Amino acid sequence: MSLALEAVSKRFGATPALYDIDLAAGEGEFLALLGPSGSGKTTLLRLIAGLESAEAGRVLIGGADMAGVPARARGVGFVFQHYALFRHMTVAENIAFGLRVRPRARRPGRADIRARVAELLSLVQMPELAGRYPDQLSGGQRQRVALARALAIEPRILLLDEPFGALDPEVRRGLRRWLRELHDRTGLTTVMVTHDRAEALEVADRVAILRAGRVEQVGTPAGLWAAPANAFVYRFIGDSVELPCTVQGGIARFGSASLPEAPCALPDGGAFALLRPHEIGIAAGGEARVRAVAAAGPAVRVEVQAGEFVVEALLPPGAVPPSVGSACRLDLGAARFFPLR
Amino acid sequence: MKGSFVRPNPLPGFGPAFGLTLTWVSLIVLIPLAALVVRPWSLGIAGVLASLGSPRVLAALELSFGASLGAAAINVPLGLLVAWVLVRGRFPGRQLADALVDLPFALPTAVAGIALTTLYAPNGWIGRLFAPFGVELAYAVPGIMVALVFAGLPYVVRTVQPVLMDLPADVEEAAATLGARPPQILVRVVLPAILPALLTGFAMAFARAVGEYGSVIFIAGNMPGLTEIAPLLIVIRLEQFDYSGAAVLALAMLALSFTMLAAVNLVQQLLARRGG
């Protein structure tokens, strides 16, 4: 089911947490909310679930305004960062919880509940663990139980709060792929909060980047990568090299003879250039000097001393690495310029 | 592990510490209790049984354990409520209220007994409200219960409070998003999580109530066979130089208390095995 937020604002006491958020997720879409901690992304997710209330604005699920609808009646599946499993219940009892607490008229029979639990256990690939207690499971298994429990109520939308935040990197990667497959199979509209850019860019259809309670940009992972709206987005979605410069008459100068000038469309004044390390070209001969070379891994990492700056560049695979101490010059043609302040 | 029952442990000095603990526990607990167990048999088995079977002794034991169980049972919901309000509530004077809970720990029991008697006597502030209906609070079983509830309340509050504080809020929120209504969250999620602590609180309030003496004798009226508690009867026996008779009663109390506490412990272990 579709989800829309219209001009949502939220404050905690005197501190504003979210400003005027407009955001939408279409039917079956996988939307990621990406931002540093304190950006308001978890608050936004809790607003959608009805665990917090907004000061202003509307939350619409399937086109219906959720104002005054308590969390229990919203039909959202919520997966908490620390799983929030019921420790005194077995895995099967945890998953069945949402069905057992339904009013009698809508509660499935015992056999139906058992069948549904078995179905969900096989969906999350742990049918043999039905009788275990949460304390007897690994982190990844707990996360999958939490997901199965949320799916048991046949939610209209699925909300995931840092679902892999507490797991090992290796487990994370596996679960990430598995989550995407699960999403494709169930077709459930999903919103995932994360501070891990790789996670957001790899899994989601669209990513909303939040900073300090505002949405900075919303786009597909490829779109964000190709056209970041501002320096924050540029820095947040990938590694970057930052070089301060001065713009005068359409030319950016870096204040160091060892860095080349570059054309720049910004008005005169202070600015800075942002580059991805792999976009920086290195050629032999020039005023810069190769400081260090790390050739382990798929790409060669070269550290160049250019005047007062240390620039890190990634050479394309197969390129011959320069020797340490040799003179070189940098090609900054791919730089994007942003005005200071 | 043959020849040693101490597993390798990085902490030094386990041997002396173990010895000191054993000596201390022996001096303070085991030897006095052993004396208690040995003493009554000077009467002979028939004498012990006769002493236990007397109506006055049976009535005192029944009153002591019945009232203590009742008081502990009342203290569980009451203490839970107090702990809940202290943990979840944000109201002015919360810290003062929190400190007041400990007062029954600190107050001399006689002071508590006199204060409660003054309140609950037929001409006291509270007793006066009930007197017109012919309900006697002080100098009757209800008065004894009041004193025992007073003495046991802090035990339940103080055992449940930290567990409630540690109860993660997200578990309750998870239950809410799964469609549970507030009463269902309380019964299915919160209560099971704090059940072990409630049981401990129950056991401690019960144990305290069984041993309570000072406050009860002021409010009970102490009529033999009716409102005379077992600890008082022990004191009466002692004053009559009937040491063996006192020891018989003490041994009976010890056995009953031990059985009850062991039962509570067993239930807790079963709960713990369940993964709680």
XYZ file of C-alpha atoms in Angstrom:
617
model
C 0.000 0.000 0.000
C 1.214 3.512 -0.713
C 2.572 5.817 1.938
C 2.705 9.605 1.967
C 3.951 12.192 4.410
C 2.703 15.737 3.911
C 4.430 18.666 5.622
C 5.176 16.621 8.743
C 6.883 18.438 11.615
C 7.845 17.142 15.015
C 9.570 18.608 18.032
C 10.670 17.095 21.333
C 10.052 19.767 23.922
C 11.823 22.792 22.541
C 14.099 20.908 20.139
C 12.703 20.456 16.654
C 13.302 16.968 15.281
C 11.668 17.118 11.853
C 10.887 20.114 9.689
C 8.157 20.095 7.115
C 8.841 16.664 5.641
C 7.214 15.691 2.356
C 7.916 12.155 1.311
C 6.090 9.392 -0.525
C 6.569 5.716 -1.225
C 4.561 4.083 -3.982
C 2.836 0.717 -3.806
C 5.481 -1.989 -3.468
C 8.372 0.452 -3.327
C 11.470 -0.045 -1.152
C 12.409 3.339 0.285
C 15.476 3.893 2.445
C 15.859 6.780 4.868
C 19.587 7.474 5.033
C 21.223 9.963 7.339
C 23.731 10.420 10.128
C 22.581 9.818 13.694
C 20.406 12.615 14.961
C 19.032 13.372 11.507
C 15.504 12.388 12.537
C 15.172 9.267 10.422
C 14.085 6.982 13.247
C 11.638 9.599 14.518
C 10.154 9.743 11.027
C 9.728 5.968 10.993
C 8.091 6.011 14.428
C 5.704 8.724 13.241
C 4.602 6.497 10.384
C 4.056 3.612 12.815
C 2.085 5.772 15.229
C 4.644 5.399 18.034
C 5.117 9.173 17.968
C 2.662 11.869 17.027
C 3.408 14.754 14.691
C 2.868 18.389 15.654
C 1.858 19.292 12.119
C 1.265 17.585 8.815
C -0.366 14.348 7.745
C 0.647 10.708 7.465
C -1.337 8.844 4.809
C -1.310 5.072 4.434
C -3.165 3.835 1.367
C -4.533 7.349 1.004
C -6.179 7.361 4.446
C -5.173 9.975 7.012
C -3.665 8.262 10.063
C -4.331 11.139 12.492
C -5.747 9.698 15.711
C -5.214 6.092 14.594
C -3.194 4.268 17.290
C -0.193 2.125 16.398
C -2.129 -1.100 16.955
C -4.719 -0.183 14.298
C -2.357 1.073 11.590
C -1.478 -2.307 10.142
C 2.236 -1.617 9.970
C 4.915 -4.193 10.551
C 7.731 -2.652 12.570
C 11.128 -4.282 12.984
C 13.118 -2.732 15.809
C 16.839 -2.170 15.819
C 17.326 -4.379 18.864
C 14.677 -6.883 17.715
C 12.398 -6.318 20.733
C 11.488 -10.003 20.856
C 9.411 -11.315 23.750
C 12.013 -13.196 25.757
C 9.573 -15.391 27.637
C 8.020 -16.716 24.435
C 9.368 -19.238 21.956
C 10.097 -18.258 18.382
C 6.745 -19.697 17.300
C 4.891 -17.851 20.079
C 6.623 -14.620 19.146
C 5.519 -14.959 15.551
C 1.974 -15.923 16.527
C 1.614 -12.994 18.951
C 0.051 -10.569 16.467
C -2.551 -13.160 15.494
C -3.373 -14.245 19.046
C -4.080 -10.729 20.319
C -6.680 -10.054 17.637
C -10.280 -9.580 18.783
C -12.072 -12.915 18.759
C -14.073 -12.133 15.611
C -10.930 -11.641 13.522
C -8.686 -14.161 15.278
C -7.721 -17.172 13.178
C -8.251 -20.652 14.620
C -5.441 -22.527 16.350
C -4.690 -24.680 13.336
C -4.635 -21.647 11.035
C -2.229 -19.829 13.345
C 0.023 -22.885 13.479
C 0.029 -23.133 9.682
C 0.783 -19.421 9.295
C 3.677 -19.632 11.777
C 5.119 -22.623 9.926
C 4.815 -20.769 6.635
C 6.599 -17.697 8.030
C 9.312 -19.812 9.641
C 10.114 -21.350 6.296
C 9.995 -17.902 4.672
C 12.695 -16.707 7.085
C 14.538 -20.011 6.618
C 14.514 -21.279 10.182
C 11.738 -23.888 10.467
C 13.735 -26.057 12.887
C 14.014 -23.289 15.497
C 10.299 -22.879 16.305
C 10.693 -24.072 19.900
C 13.756 -22.010 20.800
C 13.717 -18.961 23.023
C 15.186 -15.669 21.759
C 18.134 -15.932 24.163
C 19.153 -19.126 22.386
C 19.419 -17.483 18.957
C 22.178 -15.576 17.173
C 21.711 -11.937 16.249
C 20.896 -12.689 12.637
C 18.355 -15.330 13.642
C 16.684 -12.927 16.076
C 16.415 -10.338 13.360
C 14.710 -12.841 11.079
C 12.277 -13.823 13.845
C 11.475 -10.136 14.377
C 10.796 -9.834 10.661
C 8.591 -12.938 10.601
C 6.661 -11.608 13.594
C 6.079 -8.304 11.822
C 4.976 -10.080 8.634
C 2.558 -12.358 10.515
C -0.051 -9.619 10.848
C -0.039 -9.156 7.055
C 0.947 -5.516 7.390
C 0.054 -2.907 4.808
C 3.559 -1.489 4.986
C 6.782 -2.750 6.511
C 9.016 -0.443 8.557
C 12.597 -1.429 9.395
C 14.644 0.551 11.915
C 18.360 -0.075 11.343
C 17.523 -3.744 10.813
C 21.136 -4.845 10.515
C 22.688 -2.262 12.812
C 23.705 -4.690 15.542
C 25.081 -7.448 13.310
C 28.507 -8.468 11.979
C 29.419 -7.027 8.568
C 29.394 -10.475 7.007
C 25.964 -11.386 8.360
C 24.699 -7.970 7.313
C 25.616 -8.473 3.695
C 23.870 -11.825 3.501
C 20.731 -10.569 5.237
C 20.651 -7.481 3.023
C 20.437 -9.542 -0.126
C 17.920 -11.857 1.485
C 15.771 -8.894 2.565
C 15.673 -7.543 -0.966
C 14.602 -10.936 -2.321
C 11.937 -11.143 0.345
C 10.679 -7.719 -0.622
C 10.512 -8.672 -4.272
C 8.548 -11.799 -3.388
C 6.025 -10.173 -1.040
C 5.737 -6.869 -2.899
C 5.266 -5.079 0.412
C 5.843 -1.326 0.545
C 8.926 -1.047 2.735
C 10.654 1.837 4.498
C 14.077 1.141 5.983
C 16.064 3.463 8.209
C 19.836 3.162 8.040
C 23.007 5.148 8.500
C 24.954 2.763 6.291
C 25.120 4.180 2.774
C 26.138 0.895 1.169
C 23.080 -0.734 2.696
C 20.701 1.962 1.472
C 22.167 2.256 -2.014
C 22.301 -1.493 -2.537
C 18.867 -2.499 -1.293
C 16.455 0.370 -1.880
C 14.563 1.480 -4.989
C 14.807 5.060 -3.814
C 16.801 6.706 -1.059
C 15.829 9.786 0.939
C 18.813 11.540 2.488
C 18.086 13.281 5.777
C 20.113 15.797 7.683
C 19.120 17.570 10.896
C 15.425 16.926 10.420
C 15.175 17.876 6.751
C 15.109 15.869 3.552
C 18.163 16.890 1.528
C 17.424 14.831 -1.567
C 15.302 11.897 -2.700
C 16.295 9.771 -5.640
C 17.253 6.415 -7.015
C 20.708 5.197 -5.929
C 22.044 5.807 -9.463
C 20.402 9.226 -9.638
C 21.880 10.320 -6.314
C 25.303 9.114 -7.355
C 25.156 10.877 -10.702
C 23.594 14.127 -9.539
C 23.964 14.870 -5.821
C 21.974 18.004 -4.998
C 24.512 19.464 -2.612
C 27.867 18.920 -0.967
C 26.304 17.060 2.000
C 24.705 14.477 -0.268
C 27.877 14.184 -2.336
C 29.961 13.477 0.767
C 27.419 11.237 2.417
C 26.879 8.737 -0.379
C 30.517 7.998 -1.183
C 34.177 8.616 -0.408
C 35.277 12.064 -1.437
C 38.301 14.331 -1.615
C 37.722 17.931 -0.667
C 39.889 20.849 -1.880
C 39.239 24.486 -0.971
C 39.626 27.002 -3.830
C 38.945 30.560 -4.926
C 36.823 31.295 -7.963
C 37.573 34.298 -10.111
C 36.147 34.935 -13.566
C 35.012 31.339 -14.056
C 38.350 29.818 -13.038
C 38.934 27.958 -9.766
C 42.416 28.189 -8.251
C 43.576 26.018 -5.389
C 46.232 28.343 -4.008
C 48.997 25.856 -4.724
C 51.193 25.722 -7.756
C 51.060 21.950 -7.723
C 47.298 21.801 -8.341
C 45.998 22.768 -11.796
C 43.400 25.470 -12.311
C 39.972 24.321 -13.420
C 36.991 25.972 -15.079
C 34.137 26.623 -12.661
C 30.658 28.041 -13.235
C 30.279 29.531 -9.729
C 30.290 33.297 -9.096
C 33.498 34.831 -7.760
C 34.381 34.020 -4.153
C 35.408 31.149 -1.881
C 34.402 27.658 -2.911
C 35.497 24.064 -2.622
C 35.839 21.188 -5.020
C 34.649 17.645 -4.347
C 35.950 14.631 -6.234
C 35.569 10.889 -6.002
C 39.022 9.327 -5.511
C 38.638 7.265 -8.688
C 37.920 10.399 -10.748
C 41.305 11.918 -10.004
C 43.814 11.329 -12.805
C 47.545 11.045 -12.181
C 50.129 11.723 -14.843
C 53.919 11.631 -14.591
C 55.910 14.849 -14.289
C 54.736 17.908 -12.398
C 54.990 19.711 -9.120
C 53.189 17.146 -6.983
C 54.866 14.182 -5.396
C 53.750 10.616 -4.795
C 53.819 10.025 -1.049
C 52.591 6.456 -0.747
C 51.171 3.647 -2.849
C 48.941 0.831 -1.592
C 48.548 -1.761 -4.284
C 46.628 -4.436 -2.376
C 43.007 -4.807 -3.473
C 41.134 -4.310 -6.735
C 42.282 -0.693 -7.218
C 45.617 0.928 -6.456
C 45.402 3.710 -3.855
C 47.874 6.527 -4.353
C 48.560 9.294 -1.847
C 49.831 12.471 -3.496
C 51.355 15.472 -1.715
C 50.297 18.572 -3.656
C 51.577 21.662 -1.881
C 49.898 21.682 1.512
C 47.247 19.132 0.502
C 47.333 15.346 0.653
C 45.103 13.929 -2.079
C 44.059 10.300 -2.192
C 43.362 8.869 -5.632
C 42.258 5.447 -6.847
C 43.819 4.229 -10.088
C 41.694 2.157 -12.454
C 42.381 -1.587 -12.410
C 45.323 -2.528 -14.563
C 46.977 0.899 -14.341
C 50.681 0.882 -13.613
C 51.201 2.457 -10.173
C 53.709 5.322 -9.994
C 56.754 4.837 -7.811
C 56.897 6.462 -4.398
C 58.685 9.806 -4.425
C 58.243 10.422 -8.153
C 56.951 13.723 -9.482
C 53.404 13.788 -10.814
C 50.528 16.049 -11.671
C 46.858 15.669 -10.892
C 43.926 15.903 -13.269
C 40.968 17.443 -11.426
C 38.723 17.722 -14.481
C 35.905 15.744 -12.845
C 35.611 18.070 -9.830
C 32.259 19.449 -8.748
C 32.344 22.902 -7.222
C 30.222 24.105 -4.342
C 30.230 27.642 -2.910
C 31.498 28.111 0.629
C 28.442 28.689 2.795
C 38.356 -32.333 37.752
C 39.174 -35.138 40.135
C 40.526 -34.053 43.499
C 39.349 -30.457 43.182
C 35.913 -28.905 43.232
C 37.261 -25.455 42.458
C 37.334 -24.680 38.770
C 40.349 -22.719 37.553
C 39.526 -19.113 38.209
C 41.474 -15.951 37.352
C 40.448 -14.371 40.674
C 43.095 -15.079 43.338
C 42.428 -16.091 46.913
C 39.437 -18.337 46.357
C 40.586 -20.778 49.043
C 40.778 -18.298 51.965
C 37.603 -16.555 50.784
C 35.732 -19.855 50.713
C 36.975 -20.765 54.168
C 36.034 -17.398 55.623
C 32.562 -17.594 54.055
C 32.023 -21.058 55.464
C 33.127 -20.002 58.952
C 30.967 -16.920 58.879
C 27.860 -18.689 57.609
C 28.407 -21.380 60.255
C 28.757 -18.924 63.116
C 25.877 -16.698 62.108
C 23.391 -19.112 60.554
C 24.193 -22.798 60.743
C 25.177 -23.256 64.412
C 22.216 -21.316 65.868
C 19.853 -23.165 63.554
C 21.416 -26.493 64.461
C 20.883 -25.727 68.140
C 17.296 -24.971 67.305
C 16.901 -28.275 65.536
C 18.501 -30.234 68.409
C 16.889 -28.511 71.397
C 13.228 -29.663 71.274
C 14.012 -33.400 71.252
C 14.773 -33.326 74.989
C 10.980 -33.586 75.252
C 11.013 -36.857 73.331
C 9.106 -37.398 70.093
C 5.783 -37.768 71.893
C 6.409 -34.559 73.806
C 7.239 -32.655 70.644
C 4.112 -33.923 68.901
C 1.941 -33.141 71.890
C 3.384 -29.657 72.120
C 2.801 -29.060 68.393
C -0.699 -30.480 68.509
C -2.018 -28.177 71.205
C -4.835 -25.929 69.920
C -3.059 -22.747 70.985
C 0.105 -23.637 69.013
C -1.819 -24.722 65.942
C -3.902 -21.550 66.001
C -0.791 -19.388 66.340
C 0.968 -21.137 63.461
C -2.115 -20.928 61.282
C -2.506 -17.233 62.011
C 1.171 -16.448 61.440
C 1.485 -18.265 58.154
C -2.025 -17.505 56.889
C -1.755 -13.795 57.611
C 1.780 -13.679 56.186
C 0.725 -15.381 52.962
C -2.257 -13.061 52.738
C -0.160 -9.974 53.384
C 2.449 -11.049 50.806
C -0.331 -11.716 48.293
C -1.735 -8.223 48.896
C 1.746 -6.711 48.668
C 2.416 -8.153 45.206
C -0.198 -6.109 43.269
C 0.204 -3.158 45.627
C 3.987 -3.142 45.364
C 3.814 -3.595 41.603
C 1.531 -0.581 41.376
C 3.843 1.540 43.522
C 6.909 0.425 41.550
C 5.096 1.112 38.266
C 4.144 4.627 39.340
C 7.664 5.344 40.612
C 9.331 4.034 37.427
C 6.980 5.309 34.746
C 5.496 8.351 36.436
C 6.950 11.844 36.138
C 5.333 13.831 38.896
C 6.538 16.386 41.436
C 7.692 14.717 44.636
C 8.493 11.434 42.902
C 11.874 11.179 44.567
C 10.347 11.909 47.951
C 7.770 9.166 47.389
C 10.579 6.866 46.306
C 12.438 7.540 49.552
C 9.285 7.055 51.648
C 8.936 3.489 50.382
C 12.013 2.543 52.408
C 10.615 3.842 55.691
C 9.214 0.478 56.858
C 12.789 -0.830 56.562
C 14.145 1.836 58.850
C 11.370 2.481 61.353
C 11.615 0.586 64.656
C 8.851 -1.972 64.372
C 7.333 -0.938 67.715
C 6.952 2.624 66.419
C 5.165 1.321 63.343
C 2.953 -0.850 65.528
C 1.964 2.004 67.805
C 1.314 4.350 64.882
C -0.803 1.792 63.057
C -2.721 0.925 66.224
C -3.490 4.588 66.821
C -4.843 4.895 63.268
C -6.817 1.678 63.142
C -8.194 1.506 66.698
C -11.982 2.004 66.899
C -11.401 5.649 67.892
C -8.507 6.224 65.436
C -8.748 8.175 62.158
C -9.289 5.106 60.038
C -10.777 2.722 62.587
C -13.478 5.306 63.309
C -14.794 4.986 59.739
C -15.322 1.251 60.121
C -16.482 1.104 63.748
C -20.124 2.109 62.985
C -20.479 -0.991 60.776
C -19.207 -3.235 63.551
C -15.946 -3.875 61.690
C -12.957 -4.142 63.989
C -9.574 -3.473 62.420
C -7.171 -3.176 65.325
C -7.120 -6.011 67.882
C -8.336 -8.374 65.131
C -6.934 -10.255 62.110
C -7.381 -7.284 59.687
C -5.137 -5.220 61.945
C -2.467 -7.913 61.866
C -2.693 -7.930 58.066
C -2.263 -4.151 57.938
C 0.910 -4.368 60.018
C 2.303 -7.199 57.879
C 1.473 -5.404 54.608
C 3.219 -2.314 55.968
C 6.344 -4.299 56.838
C 6.509 -6.216 53.538
C 5.681 -3.520 50.984
C 9.220 -2.185 50.431
C 10.487 -5.689 49.635
C 8.152 -6.054 46.661
C 8.703 -2.493 45.454
C 12.470 -2.730 45.683
C 12.715 -6.067 43.872
C 10.306 -5.153 41.061
C 11.471 -1.578 40.533
C 14.878 -2.276 38.917
C 13.397 -4.945 36.657
C 10.679 -2.573 35.507
C 13.302 0.079 34.894
C 15.307 -2.306 32.717
C 12.265 -3.460 30.785
C 12.955 -2.103 27.313
C 10.235 0.186 25.999
C 10.588 -1.241 22.513
C 9.100 -4.573 23.600
C 5.869 -2.842 24.563
C 5.960 -0.809 21.377
C 6.476 -3.975 19.365
C 3.388 -5.466 20.994
C 1.444 -2.314 20.145
C 2.416 -2.378 16.474
C 1.374 -6.041 16.382
C -2.136 -5.008 17.365
C -2.159 -5.622 21.127
C -4.358 -3.397 23.276
C -2.878 -1.948 26.507
C -4.396 -4.604 28.827
C -3.056 -7.333 26.523
C 0.403 -5.738 26.604
C 0.309 -5.710 30.396
C -0.837 -9.318 30.767
C 1.073 -10.945 27.903
C 4.275 -8.911 27.741
C 4.980 -6.903 30.892
C 3.800 -9.278 33.625
C 5.619 -12.368 32.301
C 8.821 -10.333 32.076
C 8.655 -9.240 35.712
C 7.167 -12.460 37.096
C 10.478 -13.749 38.543
C 11.028 -10.435 40.335
C 7.444 -10.472 41.609
C 7.995 -13.960 42.982
C 11.175 -12.879 44.745
C 9.328 -9.895 46.175
C 6.527 -12.192 47.310
C 8.974 -14.541 49.001
C 10.794 -11.730 50.774
C 7.602 -9.994 51.921
C 6.308 -13.346 53.151
C 9.529 -14.162 55.009
C 9.555 -10.752 56.620
C 5.902 -11.077 57.643
C 6.444 -14.485 59.254
C 9.244 -13.030 61.362
C 7.513 -9.727 62.100
C 6.947 -9.254 65.824
C 7.283 -5.723 67.107
C 4.567 -4.022 65.105
C 2.089 -6.897 65.241
C 1.937 -7.316 69.010
C 0.719 -3.740 69.423
C -2.109 -3.986 66.922
C -3.072 -7.653 67.316
C -4.667 -7.676 70.759
C -2.854 -11.001 71.350
C -5.827 -13.125 72.394
C -4.632 -16.744 72.685
C -6.093 -18.875 69.892
C -7.504 -15.851 68.079
C -4.996 -13.052 67.468
C -1.838 -14.489 68.982
C 0.977 -14.882 66.428
C 3.547 -17.672 66.686
C 6.580 -15.429 67.435
C 4.666 -13.954 70.388
C 3.828 -17.425 71.664
C 7.522 -18.291 71.522
C 8.312 -15.272 73.671
C 5.557 -16.228 76.121
C 6.974 -19.755 76.389
C 10.426 -18.326 77.038
C 9.102 -16.073 79.767
C 7.603 -19.166 81.377
C 11.030 -20.858 81.182
C 9.551 -23.466 78.805
C 12.606 -23.452 76.559
C 11.826 -26.756 74.871
C 8.265 -25.666 74.128
C 9.599 -22.473 72.562
C 12.091 -24.474 70.517
C 9.384 -26.825 69.223
C 7.403 -23.876 67.890
C 10.540 -22.285 66.459
C 11.464 -25.517 64.695
C 7.985 -25.771 63.204
C 8.231 -22.200 61.910
C 11.666 -22.892 60.504
C 10.463 -25.990 58.653
C 7.361 -24.291 57.262
C 9.252 -21.183 56.154
C 11.978 -23.231 54.559
C 9.456 -25.331 52.647
C 7.664 -22.259 51.330
C 10.827 -20.451 50.283
C 12.089 -23.634 48.609
C 8.827 -23.888 46.680
C 9.118 -20.300 45.472
C 12.702 -20.986 44.456
C 11.639 -24.053 42.496
C 9.010 -22.105 40.588
C 11.605 -19.472 39.759
C 13.986 -22.073 38.431
C 11.242 -23.487 36.233
C 10.575 -19.990 34.921
C 14.257 -19.412 34.270
C 14.536 -22.671 32.334
C 11.662 -21.493 30.170
C 14.030 -18.823 28.933
C 12.574 -15.945 30.958
